Amino acid sequence: MKNIIISATILATSLVLGSTSISTQAAEYKVDVEGAHAFVQFKIKHLGYSWLLGEFNTFDGNFFYDAKKPNQAKINIEIDTKSLDSNHAERDKHLKGNDFLNVNKFPKANFVSKDIKFSDDTNAIITGDFTLKGVTKTISFPISKIGEGKDPWGGYRVGFSGYTSLKLTDYGIDYNLGPASTHVEMALHIEGVRL
Amino acid sequence: MFKNTSTSYGYISIIIHWVMALIIFCLFGLGLYMVELSYYDAWYKGSLDLHKSIGMVLVALLLTRICWTVFNIKPKSAVINASKFETKSADYAHIALYLLMTMLMLSGYLISTADGRDISVFGVISIPAFSIAIENQEDIAGSIHNISAWSLVILASAHGLAAIKHHFINKNDTLKRMLKVF
């Protein structure tokens, strides 16, 4: 009898705890880095004649988003700067070295949002603190929701894209790449899986 | 004449020794110079291509030299009554020079081939990359390349100073033996 009561108590407790965790985390998402449905890309003009593209292969993040109250959304992304990949090892080595990102000293870059304002269902301006090479700046840039819904494997997903332009010298990168290459265009494409 | 004897180095050993010494010091200088070049220097691209091409020639010379050394006899020390300590430390220093040269050239190769790209040697032949790559290979290989280059140049300078000491202070044939066949 005593055992049954204890079991029932445990069962009831776990149900209550379980249901509360579902309701509070209903709009909490983890960026799907495991399935690689997220990309941190950069592009910069080469001599002013073409675009050079690259990406950071390793990063992680999570975000909070509820379509009913989108302006309460929050996101943070942490990028492993050593994972820079521009499809050319010699260039990657240079970009990771002292002339550019100095990844040994600054192995992480991150973005933490402070404010999001949606102007309609899909478009918003996000403001947050971005840290690169030890320099933290508050930046604002447009993002858009690409879509959301159930996935075919029992999960629930939502995805966003955001673009911004960073001035290299703002982040202590003063290597001369020429007058056409003073800014790097960043693109963030993320898909989150609801937790 | 060409092969080593028990008392003298042959011309093949002598020529490879001096050609490699010359190339190693030139490449060290070129390496230090090229990493300081800015993006808009006309030599920015060419200096690296030259460094890699000459480096690959050096690999061929090193392999030839190792084979030649293995299949030849090593002349006895030119120092009469050399102490055991002296001969032992000279032996270890020579082994260290070979190891550093190997590390230096292998790490250089691994930087440029980290993404699977071949190394073009003067645009004539290309040396293929290994199909296996490790994470951040170019950074790890780059650090090893830097450290082994400095170590090799320092040890080779000490090696040269030791030869000069043998020539002028001890007044023996150590240096002369590397200049002509006895």
Tab-separated table of C-alpha atoms in Angstrom:
chain	number	residue	atom	x	y	z
A	1	MET	CA	0.000	0.000	0.000
A	2	LYS	CA	2.787	2.377	1.030
A	3	ASN	CA	4.662	1.549	-2.186
A	4	ILE	CA	1.606	2.283	-4.284
A	5	ILE	CA	1.185	5.688	-2.648
A	6	ILE	CA	4.841	6.522	-3.237
A	7	SER	CA	4.632	5.419	-6.857
A	8	ALA	CA	1.485	7.438	-7.400
A	9	THR	CA	3.106	10.499	-5.843
A	10	ILE	CA	6.158	10.145	-8.063
A	11	LEU	CA	3.963	9.679	-11.118
A	12	ALA	CA	1.831	12.724	-10.283
A	13	THR	CA	4.895	14.854	-9.557
A	14	SER	CA	6.592	13.892	-12.763
A	15	LEU	CA	3.425	14.602	-14.747
A	16	VAL	CA	3.146	18.061	-13.210
A	17	LEU	CA	6.840	18.797	-13.738
A	18	GLY	CA	6.685	17.389	-17.232
A	19	SER	CA	3.703	19.471	-18.238
A	20	THR	CA	5.130	22.687	-16.808
A	21	SER	CA	8.416	22.184	-18.630
A	22	ILE	CA	6.508	21.678	-21.882
A	23	SER	CA	4.461	24.845	-21.432
A	24	THR	CA	7.395	27.093	-20.433
A	25	GLN	CA	9.682	25.749	-23.144
A	26	ALA	CA	7.065	25.597	-25.855
A	27	ALA	CA	8.675	28.409	-27.814
A	28	GLU	CA	12.288	27.604	-27.009
A	29	TYR	CA	14.310	26.453	-29.979
A	30	LYS	CA	17.737	24.986	-30.447
A	31	VAL	CA	19.532	25.887	-33.655
A	32	ASP	CA	19.778	22.716	-35.726
A	33	VAL	CA	23.552	22.544	-35.947
A	34	GLU	CA	23.433	18.781	-35.552
A	35	GLY	CA	21.532	18.363	-38.797
A	36	ALA	CA	23.425	21.327	-40.286
A	37	HIS	CA	20.291	23.269	-41.180
A	38	ALA	CA	21.970	26.472	-40.226
A	39	PHE	CA	24.737	28.516	-41.825
A	40	VAL	CA	26.909	31.467	-40.877
A	41	GLN	CA	28.294	32.791	-44.117
A	42	PHE	CA	30.368	35.768	-45.074
A	43	LYS	CA	31.262	37.409	-48.325
A	44	ILE	CA	33.662	40.169	-49.175
A	45	LYS	CA	34.621	41.785	-52.446
A	46	HIS	CA	37.849	40.522	-53.950
A	47	LEU	CA	39.713	43.525	-55.368
A	48	GLY	CA	36.308	44.965	-56.203
A	49	TYR	CA	35.995	42.509	-59.079
A	50	SER	CA	34.100	39.603	-57.559
A	51	TRP	CA	32.711	38.152	-54.337
A	52	LEU	CA	34.693	35.847	-52.102
A	53	LEU	CA	32.526	33.557	-49.990
A	54	GLY	CA	33.217	31.617	-46.870
A	55	GLU	CA	31.563	30.345	-43.749
A	56	PHE	CA	32.027	29.345	-40.144
A	57	ASN	CA	31.394	25.636	-39.907
A	58	THR	CA	31.079	25.436	-36.123
A	59	PHE	CA	28.640	27.491	-34.105
A	60	ASP	CA	25.743	26.944	-31.780
A	61	GLY	CA	22.777	28.831	-30.487
A	62	ASN	CA	19.240	28.840	-29.329
A	63	PHE	CA	16.340	31.186	-29.597
A	64	PHE	CA	12.930	31.912	-28.211
A	65	TYR	CA	10.144	32.594	-30.664
A	66	ASP	CA	6.385	32.512	-30.423
A	67	ALA	CA	4.384	33.582	-33.476
A	68	LYS	CA	1.711	34.999	-31.156
A	69	LYS	CA	4.150	37.347	-29.434
A	70	PRO	CA	7.006	37.702	-31.914
A	71	ASN	CA	8.465	40.863	-30.376
A	72	GLN	CA	9.425	38.860	-27.296
A	73	ALA	CA	11.750	36.739	-29.411
A	74	LYS	CA	15.349	36.338	-28.286
A	75	ILE	CA	18.356	34.719	-29.849
A	76	ASN	CA	21.962	34.046	-29.063
A	77	ILE	CA	24.555	32.549	-31.356
A	78	GLU	CA	28.119	31.622	-30.540
A	79	ILE	CA	30.564	31.123	-33.398
A	80	ASP	CA	33.808	29.191	-33.207
A	81	THR	CA	36.129	31.471	-35.201
A	82	LYS	CA	38.641	28.651	-35.748
A	83	SER	CA	36.075	26.959	-37.968
A	84	LEU	CA	36.433	29.588	-40.694
A	85	ASP	CA	36.343	27.959	-44.116
A	86	SER	CA	36.760	29.802	-47.400
A	87	ASN	CA	37.607	26.672	-49.385
A	88	HIS	CA	41.317	27.484	-49.464
A	89	ALA	CA	43.532	26.358	-46.577
A	90	GLU	CA	46.268	28.939	-47.139
A	91	ARG	CA	43.744	31.764	-47.135
A	92	ASP	CA	41.939	30.293	-44.106
A	93	LYS	CA	45.240	30.215	-42.233
A	94	HIS	CA	45.811	33.874	-43.100
A	95	LEU	CA	42.273	34.905	-42.130
A	96	LYS	CA	42.562	33.050	-38.811
A	97	GLY	CA	45.969	34.589	-38.097
A	98	ASN	CA	47.021	37.872	-36.544
A	99	ASP	CA	46.335	39.953	-39.664
A	100	PHE	CA	42.623	39.214	-39.388
A	101	LEU	CA	40.664	37.328	-36.716
A	102	ASN	CA	43.499	36.193	-34.418
A	103	VAL	CA	41.480	33.115	-33.482
A	104	ASN	CA	43.969	31.838	-30.931
A	105	LYS	CA	43.353	34.900	-28.817
A	106	PHE	CA	39.699	35.334	-29.796
A	107	PRO	CA	38.301	31.847	-30.403
A	108	LYS	CA	34.660	32.920	-30.090
A	109	ALA	CA	32.404	35.479	-31.706
A	110	ASN	CA	28.861	35.853	-30.507
A	111	PHE	CA	25.625	37.673	-30.959
A	112	VAL	CA	23.092	38.222	-28.176
A	113	SER	CA	19.852	39.930	-29.105
A	114	LYS	CA	18.433	42.727	-26.997
A	115	ASP	CA	15.400	43.778	-28.995
A	116	ILE	CA	13.303	42.513	-31.897
A	117	LYS	CA	10.606	44.513	-33.655
A	118	PHE	CA	8.440	42.758	-36.217
A	119	SER	CA	6.869	45.076	-38.773
A	120	ASP	CA	4.663	42.280	-40.164
A	121	ASP	CA	4.386	38.495	-39.851
A	122	THR	CA	7.759	37.804	-41.365
A	123	ASN	CA	9.969	40.881	-41.254
A	124	ALA	CA	11.716	42.343	-38.264
A	125	ILE	CA	14.642	44.462	-37.199
A	126	ILE	CA	16.824	42.816	-34.593
A	127	THR	CA	19.193	44.698	-32.306
A	128	GLY	CA	21.838	43.073	-30.185
A	129	ASP	CA	25.426	42.922	-29.029
A	130	PHE	CA	27.854	41.423	-31.457
A	131	THR	CA	31.345	40.496	-30.286
A	132	LEU	CA	34.136	39.829	-32.746
A	133	LYS	CA	37.867	39.861	-32.067
A	134	GLY	CA	37.185	41.073	-28.539
A	135	VAL	CA	35.210	44.110	-29.692
A	136	THR	CA	31.547	44.333	-28.721
A	137	LYS	CA	29.231	46.572	-30.701
A	138	THR	CA	25.498	47.004	-30.717
A	139	ILE	CA	24.241	46.300	-34.215
A	140	SER	CA	20.814	46.295	-35.848
A	141	PHE	CA	19.901	44.447	-38.985
A	142	PRO	CA	16.847	43.083	-40.782
A	143	ILE	CA	15.754	39.491	-40.412
A	144	SER	CA	12.920	37.577	-41.974
A	145	LYS	CA	11.066	34.452	-41.052
A	146	ILE	CA	11.272	31.875	-43.822
A	147	GLY	CA	8.702	29.437	-42.475
A	148	GLU	CA	7.556	27.301	-39.589
A	149	GLY	CA	5.691	24.107	-38.966
A	150	LYS	CA	5.917	20.419	-38.226
A	151	ASP	CA	8.710	18.432	-39.739
A	152	PRO	CA	8.090	14.900	-41.089
A	153	TRP	CA	9.902	13.274	-38.130
A	154	GLY	CA	7.775	14.409	-35.224
A	155	GLY	CA	9.451	17.730	-34.484
A	156	TYR	CA	8.538	21.361	-34.949
A	157	ARG	CA	10.774	23.832	-36.726
A	158	VAL	CA	11.058	27.492	-37.615
A	159	GLY	CA	13.675	29.212	-39.727
A	160	PHE	CA	14.984	32.743	-40.176
A	161	SER	CA	17.507	34.583	-42.294
A	162	GLY	CA	19.340	37.774	-41.438
A	163	TYR	CA	21.880	39.906	-43.253
A	164	THR	CA	24.215	42.571	-42.061
A	165	SER	CA	27.320	44.401	-43.154
A	166	LEU	CA	30.291	44.796	-40.826
A	167	LYS	CA	33.035	47.342	-41.201
A	168	LEU	CA	36.328	45.490	-40.705
A	169	THR	CA	38.091	48.340	-38.911
A	170	ASP	CA	35.249	48.494	-36.340
A	171	TYR	CA	36.486	45.149	-35.097
A	172	GLY	CA	40.187	45.914	-35.151
A	173	ILE	CA	40.856	44.383	-38.560
A	174	ASP	CA	42.902	46.960	-40.410
A	175	TYR	CA	44.684	44.805	-42.980
A	176	ASN	CA	44.426	46.584	-46.324
A	177	LEU	CA	42.328	44.526	-48.739
A	178	GLY	CA	41.691	47.491	-50.983
A	179	PRO	CA	39.083	50.220	-51.169
A	180	ALA	CA	36.309	47.869	-52.324
A	181	SER	CA	36.817	45.464	-49.435
A	182	THR	CA	36.349	47.503	-46.280
A	183	HIS	CA	33.129	45.739	-45.264
A	184	VAL	CA	32.207	42.098	-44.956
A	185	GLU	CA	28.646	40.995	-45.659
A	186	MET	CA	27.365	38.491	-43.126
A	187	ALA	CA	24.463	36.128	-43.671
A	188	LEU	CA	22.850	34.043	-40.979
A	189	HIS	CA	20.473	31.279	-42.022
A	190	ILE	CA	19.129	29.299	-39.129
A	191	GLU	CA	16.574	26.626	-38.543
A	192	GLY	CA	15.571	25.900	-34.969
A	193	VAL	CA	14.066	22.716	-33.606
A	194	ARG	CA	11.548	23.314	-30.835
A	195	LEU	CA	12.739	21.863	-27.549
B	1	MET	CA	85.417	10.702	-56.035
B	2	PHE	CA	81.621	10.731	-56.038
B	3	LYS	CA	81.031	8.284	-53.227
B	4	ASN	CA	82.075	8.734	-49.610
B	5	THR	CA	85.145	6.928	-48.338
B	6	SER	CA	86.141	6.186	-44.758
B	7	THR	CA	88.221	9.367	-44.680
B	8	SER	CA	86.385	11.722	-47.007
B	9	TYR	CA	82.991	12.855	-48.264
B	10	GLY	CA	82.387	12.343	-51.997
B	11	TYR	CA	81.261	15.093	-54.359
B	12	ILE	CA	77.613	13.986	-54.357
B	13	SER	CA	77.419	14.424	-50.556
B	14	ILE	CA	79.333	17.694	-50.696
B	15	ILE	CA	77.195	19.217	-53.463
B	16	ILE	CA	73.879	18.175	-51.891
B	17	HIS	CA	75.054	19.521	-48.511
B	18	TRP	CA	75.884	22.989	-49.822
B	19	VAL	CA	72.963	23.290	-52.215
B	20	MET	CA	70.549	22.411	-49.418
B	21	ALA	CA	72.270	24.794	-46.997
B	22	LEU	CA	71.972	27.615	-49.503
B	23	ILE	CA	68.332	26.848	-50.346
B	24	ILE	CA	67.315	26.478	-46.688
B	25	PHE	CA	68.704	29.881	-45.721
B	26	CYS	CA	67.200	31.519	-48.834
B	27	LEU	CA	63.787	29.979	-48.183
B	28	PHE	CA	63.951	31.051	-44.547
B	29	GLY	CA	64.545	34.626	-45.667
B	30	LEU	CA	61.872	34.408	-48.335
B	31	GLY	CA	59.436	32.982	-45.773
B	32	LEU	CA	60.034	35.787	-43.297
B	33	TYR	CA	59.737	38.352	-46.070
B	34	MET	CA	56.631	37.029	-47.784
B	35	VAL	CA	54.442	36.858	-44.669
B	36	GLU	CA	55.021	40.580	-44.171
B	37	LEU	CA	53.920	41.503	-47.689
B	38	SER	CA	50.595	43.285	-47.939
B	39	TYR	CA	47.785	42.283	-50.228
B	40	TYR	CA	48.622	44.900	-52.843
B	41	ASP	CA	52.310	44.047	-53.145
B	42	ALA	CA	53.100	42.672	-56.582
B	43	TRP	CA	55.035	39.830	-54.944
B	44	TYR	CA	52.207	38.813	-52.594
B	45	LYS	CA	51.173	35.838	-54.707
B	46	GLY	CA	54.410	35.073	-56.530
B	47	SER	CA	56.535	34.854	-53.380
B	48	LEU	CA	54.389	32.072	-51.951
B	49	ASP	CA	54.341	30.143	-55.237
B	50	LEU	CA	58.127	30.401	-55.383
B	51	HIS	CA	58.502	29.369	-51.734
B	52	LYS	CA	56.367	26.267	-52.308
B	53	SER	CA	58.079	25.331	-55.572
B	54	ILE	CA	61.592	25.627	-54.144
B	55	GLY	CA	60.405	23.854	-51.004
B	56	MET	CA	59.324	20.860	-53.076
B	57	VAL	CA	62.730	20.809	-54.786
B	58	LEU	CA	64.202	20.733	-51.297
B	59	VAL	CA	62.050	17.693	-50.461
B	60	ALA	CA	63.479	15.881	-53.493
B	61	LEU	CA	66.999	16.827	-52.399
B	62	LEU	CA	66.355	15.668	-48.836
B	63	LEU	CA	65.031	12.294	-50.004
B	64	THR	CA	68.010	11.867	-52.355
B	65	ARG	CA	70.358	12.856	-49.548
B	66	ILE	CA	68.848	10.428	-47.050
B	67	CYS	CA	69.109	7.574	-49.582
B	68	TRP	CA	72.668	8.547	-50.466
B	69	THR	CA	73.656	8.741	-46.794
B	70	VAL	CA	72.110	5.365	-46.021
B	71	PHE	CA	73.840	3.623	-48.941
B	72	ASN	CA	77.229	5.260	-48.342
B	73	ILE	CA	79.765	4.891	-45.605
B	74	LYS	CA	80.104	7.726	-43.145
B	75	PRO	CA	83.652	9.111	-42.999
B	76	LYS	CA	85.373	8.886	-39.631
B	77	SER	CA	85.608	12.051	-37.556
B	78	ALA	CA	88.255	14.443	-38.845
B	79	VAL	CA	89.188	15.146	-35.254
B	80	ILE	CA	91.947	12.912	-33.980
B	81	ASN	CA	91.398	11.886	-30.370
B	82	ALA	CA	87.875	13.347	-30.274
B	83	SER	CA	86.253	12.688	-26.927
B	84	LYS	CA	83.250	10.421	-26.749
B	85	PHE	CA	81.172	13.401	-25.636
B	86	GLU	CA	82.180	15.394	-28.738
B	87	THR	CA	81.426	12.633	-31.228
B	88	LYS	CA	78.139	11.756	-29.524
B	89	SER	CA	76.900	15.340	-29.432
B	90	ALA	CA	77.944	15.855	-33.058
B	91	ASP	CA	75.973	12.724	-33.999
B	92	TYR	CA	72.869	13.883	-32.143
B	93	ALA	CA	73.101	17.359	-33.660
B	94	HIS	CA	73.252	15.824	-37.140
B	95	ILE	CA	70.240	13.612	-36.404
B	96	ALA	CA	68.403	16.697	-35.094
B	97	LEU	CA	69.196	18.592	-38.310
B	98	TYR	CA	67.700	15.780	-40.378
B	99	LEU	CA	64.625	15.565	-38.149
B	100	LEU	CA	64.082	19.331	-38.295
B	101	MET	CA	64.438	19.367	-42.077
B	102	THR	CA	61.889	16.557	-42.318
B	103	MET	CA	59.448	18.289	-39.957
B	104	LEU	CA	59.889	21.593	-41.744
B	105	MET	CA	59.220	20.210	-45.207
B	106	LEU	CA	56.404	17.897	-44.152
B	107	SER	CA	54.627	20.688	-42.269
B	108	GLY	CA	55.013	23.050	-45.226
B	109	TYR	CA	53.478	20.444	-47.492
B	110	LEU	CA	50.619	19.904	-45.009
B	111	ILE	CA	49.746	23.633	-44.880
B	112	SER	CA	49.277	23.968	-48.606
B	113	THR	CA	47.540	20.623	-49.096
B	114	ALA	CA	45.177	20.943	-46.099
B	115	ASP	CA	42.204	21.527	-48.390
B	116	GLY	CA	43.164	18.801	-50.869
B	117	ARG	CA	44.875	21.187	-53.289
B	118	ASP	CA	47.971	19.999	-55.101
B	119	ILE	CA	51.268	21.860	-54.857
B	120	SER	CA	52.423	23.139	-58.209
B	121	VAL	CA	56.192	23.054	-58.664
B	122	PHE	CA	57.079	25.953	-60.968
B	123	GLY	CA	53.897	25.144	-62.887
B	124	VAL	CA	55.646	22.093	-64.309
B	125	ILE	CA	54.542	19.232	-62.115
B	126	SER	CA	52.064	19.096	-59.281
B	127	ILE	CA	52.475	17.183	-56.059
B	128	PRO	CA	49.157	15.675	-54.967
B	129	ALA	CA	47.631	16.121	-51.510
B	130	PHE	CA	46.893	13.274	-49.089
B	131	SER	CA	43.235	12.393	-49.060
B	132	ILE	CA	43.222	12.451	-45.250
B	133	ALA	CA	43.021	15.843	-43.577
B	134	ILE	CA	42.738	16.741	-39.908
B	135	GLU	CA	40.786	19.627	-38.459
B	136	ASN	CA	42.595	22.992	-38.546
B	137	GLN	CA	45.460	21.228	-40.311
B	138	GLU	CA	46.735	24.469	-41.855
B	139	ASP	CA	47.006	26.128	-38.414
B	140	ILE	CA	48.702	23.197	-36.679
B	141	ALA	CA	51.063	22.592	-39.611
B	142	GLY	CA	51.699	26.355	-39.762
B	143	SER	CA	52.848	26.490	-36.124
B	144	ILE	CA	55.104	23.461	-36.633
B	145	HIS	CA	56.497	25.028	-39.815
B	146	ASN	CA	57.323	28.252	-37.989
B	147	ILE	CA	58.933	26.558	-34.968
B	148	SER	CA	60.905	24.015	-37.004
B	149	ALA	CA	62.142	26.712	-39.421
B	150	TRP	CA	63.568	28.811	-36.587
B	151	SER	CA	64.988	25.734	-34.837
B	152	LEU	CA	66.620	24.498	-38.027
B	153	VAL	CA	68.177	27.852	-38.851
B	154	ILE	CA	69.503	28.249	-35.301
B	155	LEU	CA	70.888	24.714	-35.164
B	156	ALA	CA	72.353	24.990	-38.681
B	157	SER	CA	74.056	28.245	-37.658
B	158	ALA	CA	75.505	26.530	-34.607
B	159	HIS	CA	76.613	23.706	-36.929
B	160	GLY	CA	78.330	26.264	-39.176
B	161	LEU	CA	79.980	28.015	-36.248
B	162	ALA	CA	81.215	24.662	-34.971
B	163	ALA	CA	82.779	23.972	-38.389
B	164	ILE	CA	84.500	27.374	-38.316
B	165	LYS	CA	85.747	26.681	-34.792
B	166	HIS	CA	87.186	23.356	-35.955
B	167	HIS	CA	88.891	25.108	-38.851
B	168	PHE	CA	90.402	28.126	-37.125
B	169	ILE	CA	90.765	27.108	-33.495
B	170	ASN	CA	91.279	23.358	-33.579
B	171	LYS	CA	92.936	23.597	-36.996
B	172	ASN	CA	91.609	20.266	-38.254
B	173	ASP	CA	90.049	19.157	-41.563
B	174	THR	CA	86.387	19.121	-40.463
B	175	LEU	CA	85.380	22.063	-42.666
B	176	LYS	CA	87.812	21.390	-45.529
B	177	ARG	CA	86.466	17.879	-45.818
B	178	MET	CA	83.062	19.287	-46.724
B	179	LEU	CA	84.630	21.501	-49.406
B	180	LYS	CA	86.765	19.074	-51.407
B	181	VAL	CA	87.427	15.384	-51.785
B	182	PHE	CA	90.588	14.246	-50.077
